[in-house]
Short mmCIF file of C-alpha atoms and ligand atoms in Angstrom, two decimals:
data_model
loop_
_atom_site.label_atom_id
_atom_site.label_comp_id
_atom_site.label_asym_id
_atom_site.label_seq_id
_atom_site.Cartn_x
_atom_site.Cartn_y
_atom_site.Cartn_z
CA MET A 24 -20.17 -27.56 1.83
CA ALA A 25 -23.35 -25.49 1.89
CA ASN A 26 -26.83 -26.85 1.40
CA GLN A 27 -27.96 -26.74 -2.18
CA LYS A 28 -31.12 -27.42 -4.10
CA THR A 29 -31.07 -29.17 -7.46
CA ILE A 30 -33.29 -27.47 -10.01
CA ALA A 31 -33.87 -27.55 -13.75
CA GLU A 32 -33.74 -24.10 -15.31
CA THR A 33 -32.42 -22.20 -18.28
CA GLY A 34 -29.02 -20.56 -18.07
CA ASN A 35 -30.62 -17.13 -18.15
CA VAL A 36 -32.94 -17.83 -15.23
CA LEU A 37 -30.00 -19.18 -13.26
CA VAL A 38 -28.00 -16.02 -13.97
CA ALA A 39 -30.98 -13.87 -12.92
CA GLN A 40 -31.31 -15.93 -9.74
CA ALA A 41 -27.61 -15.55 -8.98
CA MET A 42 -27.87 -11.79 -9.53
CA ARG A 43 -30.85 -11.52 -7.21
CA GLN A 44 -29.02 -13.51 -4.56
CA CYS A 45 -26.05 -11.12 -4.80
CA LYS A 46 -28.41 -8.24 -3.91
CA PRO A 47 -27.38 -5.55 -6.37
CA ASP A 48 -28.46 -2.02 -5.42
CA VAL A 49 -28.90 -1.02 -9.05
CA MET A 50 -29.58 -2.87 -12.27
CA ALA A 51 -29.69 -0.80 -15.45
CA ALA A 52 -30.35 -2.84 -18.55
CA TYR A 53 -31.84 -2.93 -22.01
CA PRO A 54 -33.23 -6.18 -23.39
CA ILE A 55 -31.58 -7.90 -26.36
CA THR A 56 -31.92 -11.47 -27.59
CA PRO A 57 -30.69 -13.86 -26.23
CA GLN A 58 -30.01 -11.92 -23.02
CA THR A 59 -33.64 -10.76 -22.69
CA THR A 60 -34.86 -13.42 -20.32
CA ILE A 61 -32.17 -12.49 -17.79
CA VAL A 62 -33.45 -8.94 -17.44
CA GLU A 63 -37.09 -9.98 -17.76
CA GLU A 64 -36.68 -12.51 -15.00
CA PHE A 65 -34.81 -10.03 -12.85
CA ALA A 66 -37.48 -7.36 -13.43
CA LYS A 67 -40.01 -9.90 -12.22
CA TYR A 68 -38.10 -10.39 -8.95
CA VAL A 69 -38.06 -6.63 -8.45
CA ALA A 70 -41.79 -6.41 -9.17
CA GLN A 71 -42.43 -9.23 -6.71
CA GLY A 72 -40.41 -7.42 -4.07
CA ARG A 73 -37.90 -10.26 -3.88
CA CYS A 74 -34.98 -7.84 -4.01
CA HIS A 75 -34.42 -4.21 -3.09
CA THR A 76 -32.72 -3.40 -6.40
CA GLU A 77 -33.40 -0.11 -8.16
CA TYR A 78 -34.21 -1.34 -11.66
CA VAL A 79 -33.47 1.35 -14.24
CA THR A 80 -35.11 0.85 -17.62
CA VAL A 81 -33.08 2.75 -20.17
CA GLU A 82 -33.44 3.52 -23.87
CA SER A 83 -30.28 1.78 -25.08
CA GLU A 84 -27.25 -0.18 -23.96
CA HIS A 85 -25.17 2.98 -24.25
CA SER A 86 -27.42 4.42 -21.55
CA ALA A 87 -27.50 1.15 -19.61
CA MET A 88 -23.76 1.13 -19.11
CA SER A 89 -23.71 4.89 -18.52
CA ALA A 90 -26.27 4.44 -15.74
CA CYS A 91 -24.22 1.57 -14.33
CA VAL A 92 -21.09 3.75 -14.32
CA GLY A 93 -22.91 6.54 -12.47
CA ALA A 94 -24.53 4.22 -9.98
CA SER A 95 -21.30 2.37 -9.30
CA ALA A 96 -19.38 5.62 -8.78
CA ALA A 97 -22.16 6.61 -6.38
CA GLY A 98 -21.19 3.58 -4.32
CA ALA A 99 -23.81 1.02 -5.34
CA ARG A 100 -23.37 -2.66 -6.17
CA VAL A 101 -24.34 -2.63 -9.82
CA MET A 102 -25.21 -5.29 -12.37
CA THR A 103 -26.40 -5.45 -15.93
CA ALA A 104 -26.63 -7.86 -18.84
CA THR A 105 -26.33 -7.58 -22.58
CA CYS A 106 -24.89 -9.20 -25.72
CA SER A 107 -23.94 -8.68 -29.34
CA GLN A 108 -25.02 -5.30 -30.76
CA GLY A 109 -25.88 -4.20 -27.25
CA LEU A 110 -22.35 -4.84 -26.04
CA ALA A 111 -21.05 -3.10 -29.14
CA LEU A 112 -23.19 -0.06 -28.30
CA MET A 113 -21.66 -0.01 -24.82
CA TRP A 114 -18.16 0.16 -26.24
CA GLU A 115 -17.10 3.55 -24.92
CA GLU A 116 -18.59 2.99 -21.47
CA LEU A 117 -16.87 -0.40 -21.19
CA TYR A 118 -13.55 1.41 -21.22
CA ILE A 119 -14.88 4.08 -18.86
CA ALA A 120 -16.16 1.49 -16.36
CA ALA A 121 -12.75 -0.20 -16.32
CA GLY A 122 -10.79 3.06 -16.27
CA MET A 123 -12.90 4.36 -13.39
CA ARG A 124 -12.24 1.05 -11.62
CA LEU A 125 -15.91 0.32 -11.06
CA PRO A 126 -16.75 -3.23 -9.97
CA ILE A 127 -19.80 -3.65 -12.21
CA VAL A 128 -20.85 -7.21 -12.96
CA MET A 129 -22.33 -7.85 -16.38
CA ALA A 130 -23.68 -11.04 -17.90
CA ASN A 131 -23.06 -11.37 -21.62
CA ALA A 132 -25.15 -13.88 -23.58
CA ASN A 133 -22.63 -14.46 -26.36
CA ARG A 134 -24.17 -13.72 -29.74
CA ALA A 135 -22.81 -12.98 -33.20
CA LEU A 136 -22.39 -9.42 -34.48
CA SER A 137 -24.10 -8.08 -37.60
CA ALA A 138 -23.82 -8.11 -40.60
CA PRO A 139 -25.53 -10.24 -41.77
CA ILE A 140 -28.03 -10.05 -38.93
CA ASN A 141 -27.77 -13.13 -36.76
CA ILE A 142 -29.08 -13.80 -33.27
CA HIS A 143 -27.20 -17.03 -32.56
CA CYS A 144 -24.14 -17.90 -30.57
CA ASP A 145 -20.58 -16.99 -31.18
CA HIS A 146 -17.99 -15.12 -29.14
CA SER A 147 -17.41 -12.15 -31.45
CA ASP A 148 -19.20 -9.76 -29.09
CA ALA A 149 -17.13 -10.53 -25.99
CA MET A 150 -13.88 -10.97 -27.91
CA GLY A 151 -14.37 -7.57 -29.51
CA ALA A 152 -14.35 -6.14 -25.98
CA ARG A 153 -11.37 -8.13 -24.77
CA ASP A 154 -9.07 -5.13 -24.54
CA ALA A 155 -11.55 -2.92 -22.67
CA GLY A 156 -10.07 -3.74 -19.28
CA TRP A 157 -12.80 -6.05 -18.03
CA ILE A 158 -12.18 -9.35 -16.34
CA MET A 159 -13.84 -12.01 -18.50
CA LEU A 160 -15.19 -15.34 -17.31
CA PHE A 161 -16.77 -17.91 -19.62
CA ALA A 162 -19.29 -20.57 -18.65
CA GLU A 163 -19.62 -23.97 -20.27
CA THR A 164 -22.95 -24.76 -18.64
CA ALA A 165 -25.84 -23.04 -16.90
CA GLN A 166 -24.34 -24.21 -13.61
CA GLU A 167 -21.07 -22.47 -14.41
CA ALA A 168 -22.96 -19.34 -15.47
CA TYR A 169 -24.66 -19.32 -12.06
CA ASP A 170 -21.40 -19.96 -10.23
CA ASN A 171 -19.39 -17.42 -12.26
CA THR A 172 -21.96 -14.71 -11.57
CA ILE A 173 -21.66 -15.14 -7.82
CA MET A 174 -17.86 -15.32 -7.91
CA SER A 175 -17.72 -12.23 -10.15
CA VAL A 176 -19.08 -10.01 -7.39
CA ARG A 177 -16.31 -11.01 -5.00
CA ILE A 178 -13.63 -10.70 -7.68
CA ALA A 179 -14.80 -7.31 -8.96
CA GLU A 180 -15.17 -5.75 -5.51
CA HIS A 181 -11.89 -7.08 -4.09
CA SER A 182 -9.70 -4.17 -3.00
CA ASP A 183 -6.73 -5.50 -5.02
CA VAL A 184 -8.89 -5.55 -8.13
CA LEU A 185 -11.77 -3.03 -8.39
CA LEU A 186 -12.50 -3.83 -12.00
CA PRO A 187 -15.68 -4.72 -13.87
CA VAL A 188 -16.34 -8.36 -14.66
CA MET A 189 -18.06 -9.74 -17.73
CA THR A 190 -19.49 -13.18 -17.19
CA CYS A 191 -20.21 -14.87 -20.50
CA LEU A 192 -22.55 -17.70 -21.38
CA ASP A 193 -23.32 -18.99 -24.85
CA GLY A 194 -26.40 -17.50 -26.47
CA PHE A 195 -29.33 -19.94 -26.77
CA ILE A 196 -27.13 -22.99 -26.20
CA THR A 197 -26.65 -22.10 -22.54
CA THR A 198 -29.01 -19.17 -22.09
CA HIS A 199 -32.15 -20.93 -23.30
CA SER A 200 -31.58 -24.64 -22.72
CA VAL A 201 -33.00 -26.06 -19.54
CA ASP A 202 -30.14 -27.56 -17.60
CA ARG A 203 -29.66 -29.22 -14.25
CA ALA A 204 -28.06 -27.00 -11.65
CA ASP A 205 -27.48 -26.86 -7.92
CA ILE A 206 -28.27 -23.53 -6.31
CA PHE A 207 -27.64 -22.11 -2.85
CA ASP A 208 -30.20 -20.57 -0.57
CA ASP A 209 -30.24 -16.78 -0.49
CA ASP A 210 -28.47 -16.45 2.85
CA THR A 211 -25.50 -18.55 1.76
CA VAL A 212 -24.92 -16.35 -1.27
CA ALA A 213 -25.47 -13.15 0.72
CA GLU A 214 -22.87 -14.30 3.21
CA PHE A 215 -20.43 -15.36 0.48
CA VAL A 216 -20.55 -12.07 -1.42
CA GLY A 217 -20.88 -9.84 1.66
CA GLU A 218 -21.62 -6.13 1.62
CA TYR A 219 -19.99 -3.85 -0.89
CA VAL A 220 -18.01 -1.14 0.88
CA PRO A 221 -16.70 1.25 -1.78
CA ALA A 222 -13.36 2.93 -1.17
CA TYR A 223 -14.73 6.20 -2.56
CA ALA A 224 -18.41 6.86 -3.20
CA LEU A 225 -20.07 9.93 -4.65
CA LEU A 226 -22.95 9.57 -2.21
CA ASP A 227 -20.63 9.51 0.78
CA THR A 228 -21.14 13.20 1.54
CA ASP A 229 -18.98 13.05 4.65
CA ASN A 230 -16.03 12.12 2.46
CA PRO A 231 -16.60 14.01 -0.77
CA SER A 232 -14.77 12.73 -3.83
CA SER A 233 -14.75 13.50 -7.50
CA HIS A 234 -14.86 10.68 -10.09
CA GLY A 235 -14.22 10.40 -13.81
CA ASN A 236 -11.77 13.28 -13.85
CA PHE A 237 -9.62 14.71 -16.58
CA SER A 238 -6.05 13.50 -16.18
CA GLY A 239 -4.71 16.80 -17.42
CA LEU A 240 -2.84 17.94 -20.50
CA GLY A 241 0.35 15.94 -20.33
CA GLY A 242 -0.96 14.59 -17.02
CA PRO A 243 -0.66 11.13 -15.52
CA TYR A 244 -2.93 9.18 -17.94
CA PHE A 245 -0.11 6.72 -18.57
CA GLU A 246 0.27 6.10 -14.81
CA PHE A 247 -3.46 5.38 -14.44
CA LYS A 248 -3.27 2.84 -17.27
CA LYS A 249 -0.40 1.11 -15.50
CA GLN A 250 -2.52 0.98 -12.34
CA GLN A 251 -5.19 -0.78 -14.40
CA ARG A 252 -2.66 -3.26 -15.75
CA LEU A 253 -1.38 -3.98 -12.24
CA ALA A 254 -4.95 -4.47 -11.02
CA ILE A 255 -5.95 -6.94 -13.73
CA ASP A 256 -2.68 -8.82 -13.24
CA ALA A 257 -3.39 -8.95 -9.49
CA SER A 258 -6.89 -10.22 -10.21
CA MET A 259 -5.52 -13.63 -11.24
CA ALA A 260 -4.61 -14.49 -7.64
CA VAL A 261 -7.95 -13.12 -6.44
CA ILE A 262 -9.87 -15.16 -9.01
CA LYS A 263 -8.05 -18.29 -7.85
CA SER A 264 -8.64 -17.68 -4.17
CA VAL A 265 -12.30 -16.70 -4.62
CA GLY A 266 -12.67 -19.76 -6.87
CA ALA A 267 -11.11 -22.01 -4.24
CA GLU A 268 -13.41 -20.63 -1.56
CA PHE A 269 -16.39 -21.05 -3.84
CA SER A 270 -15.37 -24.62 -4.65
CA GLU A 271 -15.30 -25.41 -0.98
CA LEU A 272 -18.81 -24.03 -0.60
CA SER A 273 -20.27 -25.63 -3.72
CA GLY A 274 -18.33 -28.86 -3.97
CA ARG A 275 -17.75 -28.07 -7.63
CA PRO A 276 -14.21 -27.72 -8.96
CA PHE A 277 -13.07 -24.38 -10.31
CA ASP A 278 -9.90 -23.40 -12.10
CA VAL A 279 -8.95 -20.68 -14.51
CA VAL A 280 -8.18 -23.43 -17.02
CA GLU A 281 -9.82 -26.80 -16.62
CA GLY A 282 -8.22 -29.86 -18.16
CA TRP A 283 -9.68 -33.21 -19.06
CA GLY A 284 -7.32 -36.11 -19.76
CA MET A 285 -4.39 -33.70 -19.64
CA GLU A 286 -2.15 -35.95 -17.51
CA ASP A 287 -0.91 -37.90 -20.52
CA ALA A 288 -2.69 -36.23 -23.46
CA GLU A 289 -0.96 -36.18 -26.85
CA VAL A 290 -3.61 -34.42 -28.91
CA VAL A 291 -5.39 -31.54 -27.22
CA ILE A 292 -8.21 -29.18 -28.10
CA VAL A 293 -8.26 -25.80 -26.35
CA VAL A 294 -11.79 -24.45 -26.21
CA ILE A 295 -14.00 -21.86 -24.50
CA GLY A 296 -17.67 -22.07 -23.59
CA SER A 297 -20.40 -24.59 -24.23
CA SER A 298 -18.53 -26.53 -26.93
CA ALA A 299 -16.19 -27.86 -24.26
CA GLY A 300 -18.87 -30.42 -23.38
CA ASN A 301 -19.01 -31.84 -26.90
CA VAL A 302 -15.26 -31.81 -27.19
CA ARG A 303 -14.97 -33.78 -23.95
CA HIS A 304 -17.59 -36.22 -25.20
CA VAL A 305 -15.56 -36.88 -28.36
CA ALA A 306 -12.31 -37.09 -26.41
CA ARG A 307 -13.85 -39.69 -24.11
CA GLY A 308 -14.79 -41.80 -27.13
CA LEU A 309 -11.28 -41.51 -28.55
CA ARG A 310 -9.76 -42.52 -25.23
CA ALA A 311 -11.80 -45.73 -25.44
CA GLN A 312 -10.05 -46.38 -28.76
CA GLY A 313 -6.64 -45.80 -27.16
CA ILE A 314 -6.09 -42.29 -28.54
CA LYS A 315 -4.63 -39.98 -25.93
CA ALA A 316 -7.03 -37.11 -26.39
CA GLY A 317 -7.21 -34.18 -23.97
CA VAL A 318 -9.32 -31.07 -23.54
CA LEU A 319 -8.24 -27.74 -22.11
CA LYS A 320 -11.13 -25.47 -21.29
CA ILE A 321 -10.46 -21.79 -20.69
CA ARG A 322 -12.75 -20.47 -18.00
CA VAL A 323 -11.01 -17.12 -17.48
CA PHE A 324 -10.04 -15.24 -20.63
CA ARG A 325 -9.06 -11.90 -19.05
CA PRO A 326 -6.65 -11.90 -17.37
CA PHE A 327 -5.40 -14.60 -19.75
CA PRO A 328 -3.98 -17.56 -17.81
CA ALA A 329 -0.90 -17.82 -20.04
CA ALA A 330 1.33 -19.58 -17.51
CA GLU A 331 -1.39 -22.11 -16.66
CA VAL A 332 -2.04 -22.83 -20.34
CA ALA A 333 1.66 -23.30 -21.08
CA ALA A 334 2.09 -25.58 -18.05
CA ALA A 335 -0.94 -27.68 -18.98
CA LEU A 336 0.33 -28.22 -22.52
CA VAL A 337 3.80 -29.48 -21.58
CA GLY A 338 4.47 -32.84 -23.23
CA VAL A 339 1.58 -32.60 -25.70
CA LYS A 340 2.27 -33.51 -29.35
CA ALA A 341 -0.26 -31.36 -31.22
CA ILE A 342 -2.71 -28.67 -30.18
CA ALA A 343 -5.85 -27.33 -31.82
CA VAL A 344 -7.43 -24.11 -30.65
CA MET A 345 -11.13 -23.73 -31.36
CA ASP A 346 -12.11 -20.11 -31.86
CA ARG A 347 -15.75 -19.14 -31.95
CA SER A 348 -14.87 -15.67 -33.20
CA GLU A 349 -12.70 -14.06 -35.81
CA SER A 350 -9.91 -11.55 -35.65
CA PHE A 351 -10.11 -10.72 -39.32
CA GLY A 352 -6.72 -10.31 -40.87
CA ALA A 353 -4.85 -11.70 -37.87
CA GLU A 354 -3.07 -15.04 -37.96
CA GLY A 355 -6.06 -16.66 -36.32
CA GLY A 356 -8.84 -16.13 -33.79
CA PRO A 357 -8.32 -14.36 -30.46
CA LEU A 358 -7.87 -17.54 -28.42
CA TYR A 359 -5.34 -18.92 -30.92
CA LEU A 360 -3.26 -15.75 -30.67
CA GLU A 361 -3.27 -15.99 -26.88
CA VAL A 362 -2.43 -19.70 -26.76
CA ARG A 363 0.36 -19.43 -29.32
CA SER A 364 1.81 -16.49 -27.47
CA ALA A 365 1.57 -18.34 -24.15
CA LEU A 366 3.61 -21.18 -25.65
CA TYR A 367 6.34 -19.01 -27.12
CA ASP A 368 8.60 -19.34 -24.10
CA SER A 369 8.15 -23.11 -23.83
CA SER A 370 11.32 -25.07 -24.34
CA GLU A 371 9.59 -27.34 -26.81
CA ARG A 372 8.17 -26.01 -30.06
CA LEU A 373 4.62 -27.36 -30.21
CA PRO A 374 2.48 -27.42 -33.33
CA VAL A 375 -0.65 -25.32 -32.75
CA VAL A 376 -3.43 -24.94 -35.30
CA ASP A 377 -6.60 -22.89 -35.22
CA TYR A 378 -10.14 -23.81 -36.17
CA ILE A 379 -12.65 -21.01 -36.57
CA TYR A 380 -15.97 -22.71 -35.86
CA GLY A 381 -19.60 -22.12 -35.01
CA LEU A 382 -19.86 -18.50 -36.11
CA GLY A 383 -23.42 -17.22 -35.97
CA GLY A 384 -24.56 -20.41 -34.26
CA SER A 385 -23.33 -22.66 -37.06
CA ASP A 386 -23.66 -26.24 -35.78
CA VAL A 387 -20.68 -27.83 -34.06
CA ARG A 388 -21.41 -31.45 -34.84
CA LEU A 389 -19.46 -34.25 -33.21
CA GLU A 390 -18.00 -35.31 -36.59
CA LEU A 391 -16.37 -31.88 -36.86
CA ILE A 392 -14.67 -32.30 -33.51
CA GLU A 393 -13.62 -35.82 -34.50
CA ARG A 394 -12.08 -34.33 -37.63
CA VAL A 395 -10.07 -31.90 -35.50
CA TYR A 396 -8.67 -34.74 -33.38
CA SER A 397 -7.91 -36.76 -36.48
CA ASP A 398 -6.01 -33.78 -37.98
CA LEU A 399 -4.12 -33.49 -34.71
CA ALA A 400 -3.16 -37.17 -34.83
CA ASP A 401 -1.80 -36.62 -38.36
CA ILE A 402 0.10 -33.51 -37.28
CA ALA A 403 1.49 -35.37 -34.25
CA SER A 404 2.66 -38.26 -36.43
CA GLY A 405 4.19 -35.90 -38.97
CA SER A 406 1.93 -36.95 -41.83
CA MET A 407 0.29 -33.52 -41.93
CA ALA A 408 2.02 -30.17 -41.71
CA PRO A 409 0.59 -27.59 -39.27
CA PHE A 410 -1.50 -25.27 -41.41
CA GLY A 411 -2.17 -22.22 -39.24
CA MET A 412 -5.84 -21.33 -39.33
CA THR A 413 -8.79 -22.94 -41.06
CA TYR A 414 -12.58 -22.74 -40.99
CA LEU A 415 -14.28 -25.80 -39.56
CA GLY A 416 -17.52 -26.94 -41.12
CA THR A 417 -18.28 -24.24 -43.67
CA ARG A 418 -20.10 -25.43 -46.78
CA MET B 29 -6.91 17.56 6.23
CA LYS B 30 -6.17 19.03 2.85
CA TRP B 31 -4.97 16.50 0.29
CA ASP B 32 -1.31 17.29 -0.19
CA ILE B 33 -0.51 17.37 -3.89
CA SER B 34 2.35 19.83 -3.67
CA ASN B 35 4.87 17.40 -5.17
CA MET B 36 2.50 15.66 -7.58
CA SER B 37 5.01 16.03 -10.39
CA GLU B 38 7.20 13.60 -8.47
CA TRP B 39 4.44 11.02 -7.95
CA THR B 40 4.75 7.52 -9.35
CA VAL B 41 2.08 4.97 -10.26
CA GLU B 42 1.66 3.96 -6.59
CA ASP B 43 1.01 7.49 -5.34
CA PHE B 44 -2.06 8.39 -7.39
CA PRO B 45 -5.49 7.49 -5.96
CA HIS B 46 -6.88 4.88 -8.33
CA ALA B 47 -9.00 5.87 -11.33
CA ALA B 48 -8.01 9.56 -11.09
CA ILE B 49 -10.40 9.94 -8.17
CA ILE B 50 -9.95 13.22 -6.30
CA PRO B 51 -10.50 12.33 -2.64
CA GLU B 52 -11.60 15.76 -1.44
CA SER B 53 -13.95 18.50 -2.52
CA GLY B 54 -13.32 21.97 -3.81
CA ASN B 55 -9.70 21.60 -4.81
CA SER B 56 -10.20 23.31 -8.16
CA ASP B 57 -9.67 26.41 -5.98
CA ASP B 58 -5.99 25.59 -6.29
CA TYR B 59 -5.94 25.52 -10.08
CA ASN B 60 -6.11 28.00 -12.88
CA VAL B 61 -8.92 26.49 -14.90
CA GLY B 62 -9.69 29.64 -16.90
CA GLY B 63 -6.86 29.17 -19.33
CA TRP B 64 -8.99 28.33 -22.36
CA ARG B 65 -11.27 31.38 -22.15
CA SER B 66 -11.56 33.30 -25.46
CA GLU B 67 -13.64 36.18 -24.06
CA ARG B 68 -13.72 37.68 -20.61
CA PRO B 69 -16.42 39.69 -18.85
CA TYR B 70 -15.73 43.40 -18.44
CA ARG B 71 -17.88 45.16 -15.84
CA ASP B 72 -18.44 48.90 -15.86
CA ASP B 73 -18.62 49.81 -12.15
CA GLU B 74 -20.50 53.02 -12.91
CA VAL B 75 -23.31 51.12 -14.66
CA CYS B 76 -23.48 48.23 -12.19
CA THR B 77 -26.33 48.38 -9.64
CA HIS B 78 -24.98 45.45 -7.64
CA CYS B 79 -28.18 43.53 -8.16
CA MET B 80 -26.17 40.27 -7.82
CA LEU B 81 -27.80 38.52 -10.76
CA CYS B 82 -24.38 37.79 -12.28
CA TRP B 83 -23.24 36.35 -8.96
CA ILE B 84 -26.32 34.11 -8.81
CA PHE B 85 -26.05 32.87 -12.38
CA CYS B 86 -22.31 32.38 -12.80
CA PRO B 87 -21.84 28.59 -13.06
CA ASP B 88 -18.24 28.82 -11.88
CA THR B 89 -18.75 31.08 -8.84
CA ALA B 90 -16.27 33.40 -10.51
CA VAL B 91 -18.02 36.65 -9.61
CA VAL B 92 -16.20 38.08 -6.61
CA VAL B 93 -18.33 39.94 -4.09
CA LYS B 94 -17.14 41.99 -1.14
CA ASP B 95 -19.34 43.83 1.34
CA GLU B 96 -22.41 43.16 -0.83
CA LYS B 97 -20.78 44.72 -3.88
CA VAL B 98 -19.48 43.03 -7.01
CA VAL B 99 -15.81 43.85 -7.11
CA ASP B 100 -14.16 41.54 -9.60
CA PHE B 101 -14.15 38.36 -11.65
CA ASP B 102 -11.99 35.45 -10.59
CA LEU B 103 -10.24 34.93 -13.89
CA ALA B 104 -8.53 31.76 -12.70
CA HIS B 105 -12.00 30.16 -12.75
CA CYS B 106 -14.11 32.21 -15.16
CA LYS B 107 -14.61 30.26 -18.41
CA GLY B 108 -15.85 33.22 -20.39
CA CYS B 109 -19.25 31.64 -20.95
CA GLY B 110 -21.00 35.02 -21.06
CA ILE B 111 -23.90 34.05 -18.84
CA CYS B 112 -23.22 36.98 -16.53
CA ALA B 113 -23.27 39.42 -19.45
CA ASN B 114 -26.50 37.86 -20.68
CA GLU B 115 -28.20 38.10 -17.30
CA CYS B 116 -26.99 41.56 -16.38
CA PRO B 117 -30.07 43.81 -16.71
CA THR B 118 -30.09 47.02 -18.75
CA ASN B 119 -29.55 50.02 -16.53
CA PRO B 120 -32.12 52.58 -17.86
CA LYS B 121 -29.97 55.47 -16.77
CA PHE B 122 -27.21 54.38 -19.13
CA GLY B 123 -29.29 52.51 -21.72
CA LYS B 124 -27.02 49.46 -21.41
CA SER B 125 -26.04 46.70 -19.06
CA ALA B 126 -22.91 46.72 -16.98
CA ILE B 127 -21.20 43.59 -18.33
CA GLU B 128 -19.84 43.24 -21.79
CA MET B 129 -17.81 40.30 -23.11
CA VAL B 130 -14.52 41.42 -24.58
CA PRO B 131 -11.95 39.38 -26.48
CA GLU B 132 -9.15 37.93 -24.39
CA GLY B 133 -6.00 39.92 -24.64
CA CYS B 134 -7.60 43.23 -25.74
CA GLU B 135 -6.41 46.44 -24.20
CA LEU B 136 -9.62 47.83 -22.65
CA PRO B 137 -9.02 49.80 -19.46
CA GLY B 138 -9.06 47.68 -16.36
CA VAL B 139 -9.33 44.44 -18.31
CA LYS B 140 -5.78 43.32 -18.70
S1 SF4 C 2 -25.75 41.56 -12.99
FE1 SF4 C 2 -24.86 43.43 -13.78
S2 SF4 C 2 -25.76 45.06 -12.53
FE2 SF4 C 2 -26.15 43.13 -11.48
S3 SF4 C 2 -24.42 42.98 -10.09
FE3 SF4 C 2 -23.85 41.87 -11.93
S4 SF4 C 2 -22.73 43.38 -13.13
FE4 SF4 C 2 -23.85 44.49 -11.56
S1 SF4 C 3 -18.29 34.72 -18.13
FE1 SF4 C 3 -19.33 32.95 -17.24
S2 SF4 C 3 -17.79 32.05 -15.89
FE2 SF4 C 3 -17.10 34.14 -16.33
S3 SF4 C 3 -17.93 35.36 -14.68
FE3 SF4 C 3 -19.41 35.44 -16.34
S4 SF4 C 3 -20.85 33.82 -15.90
FE4 SF4 C 3 -19.05 33.44 -14.64
#
């Protein structure tokens, strides 16, 4: 285990610190609440000469991701950060970054999408980009946001992967709360992430290459998409091995799905992000009353750990998925659709229900989580029929 | 070594360099990329002074020069942008410039 220092900082400062320690060559970013303090903090490090990064101030997120794409194709280690409307404005470049197989690392400070205008936390921004071809990690805490950022560099740049990684943390809840975290010294991180050696780089004039090409009329577009699919599938093993190596270094456990009380759980909540802490708190209380409550936290959403989710839920009696985003018109939120699909091949038919919660930063009070577990107990006992999807805590 | 793409039509997912990257320079030499041209430049050799302005300005290096004389346009690479015709100076002796853009497929002498 490496030496670490315990500090108290906001999630955003910890992400900025992690980014600095990973020594990006280029950062191109546009500020947007609640991501702003990441890029502000990072700009300060550049101004102080604490990193060699070329900091590109751009006029929009569309330009930010465009600059990242260009810099990454040039052969640089590239990072950025955004959220909400900013991520939405990057939409076309998100697909381009993934399609060009550029290992860009981006922090996303999960925030609701307009309208109505709202600056608070939900996962609509990231979930809207879930099919863009990015690897997506979610942090529960500031510590996880710091850890995920460092791991992202290794995952993105791995030769079996070469895909961009979005590392998500909950807007305000995680980005702006001061939290306890253990951080490495700069050398440890530098050694862990290593140097980025691009396979093809525009600036490698001895080996000229052309990037972002037209695949031709009737050309092999389909084949390139399959390459992308193979790469993101292969990333699961890379995420696990990088995670294991990181765990060794940090002493903190890492898994693509992290269970609590799952050994003998009967009623389980599947959750992503900061709410996992509250859910665990409630589950712990229920355990004291003899209720076999469990929590399954999803830390990696893309690639979706379907096999791991299905394996973790074997023997459970009732499952609730908590979705902090909508997929309007679908059977439920994005996480619900994934979890239900993951369970389809299970030999047992498990009742799974979906709770849309916390949109636009709507409070996730403990009573609400208790209500979910109590519904699950009723579903498990047969006194309540599974109801599909519902909104949790609306007035 | 030249990147061998001779049997690209047989390639499978594993054979393509990732992300449609072309791992060498200048290979558009091998392709006809002038297929969507709607007009082509027509140069009147009598009017041309071989000043080389068209050669300098052509963005596709499609003006073919031999022994310091403009001899042809490389129609596999000319996009028909008309920059050469625009830059070609008026020859006072003829009261016109040497390059004129003509519609693709027309039957002007020496254009076909
Ligand atoms: S610019 Fe006109 S005159 Fe000059 S070389 Fe070209 S065709 Fe001839
Ligand atoms: S039309 Fe354009 S591309 Fe063609 S020769 Fe003239 S300048 Fe070059």
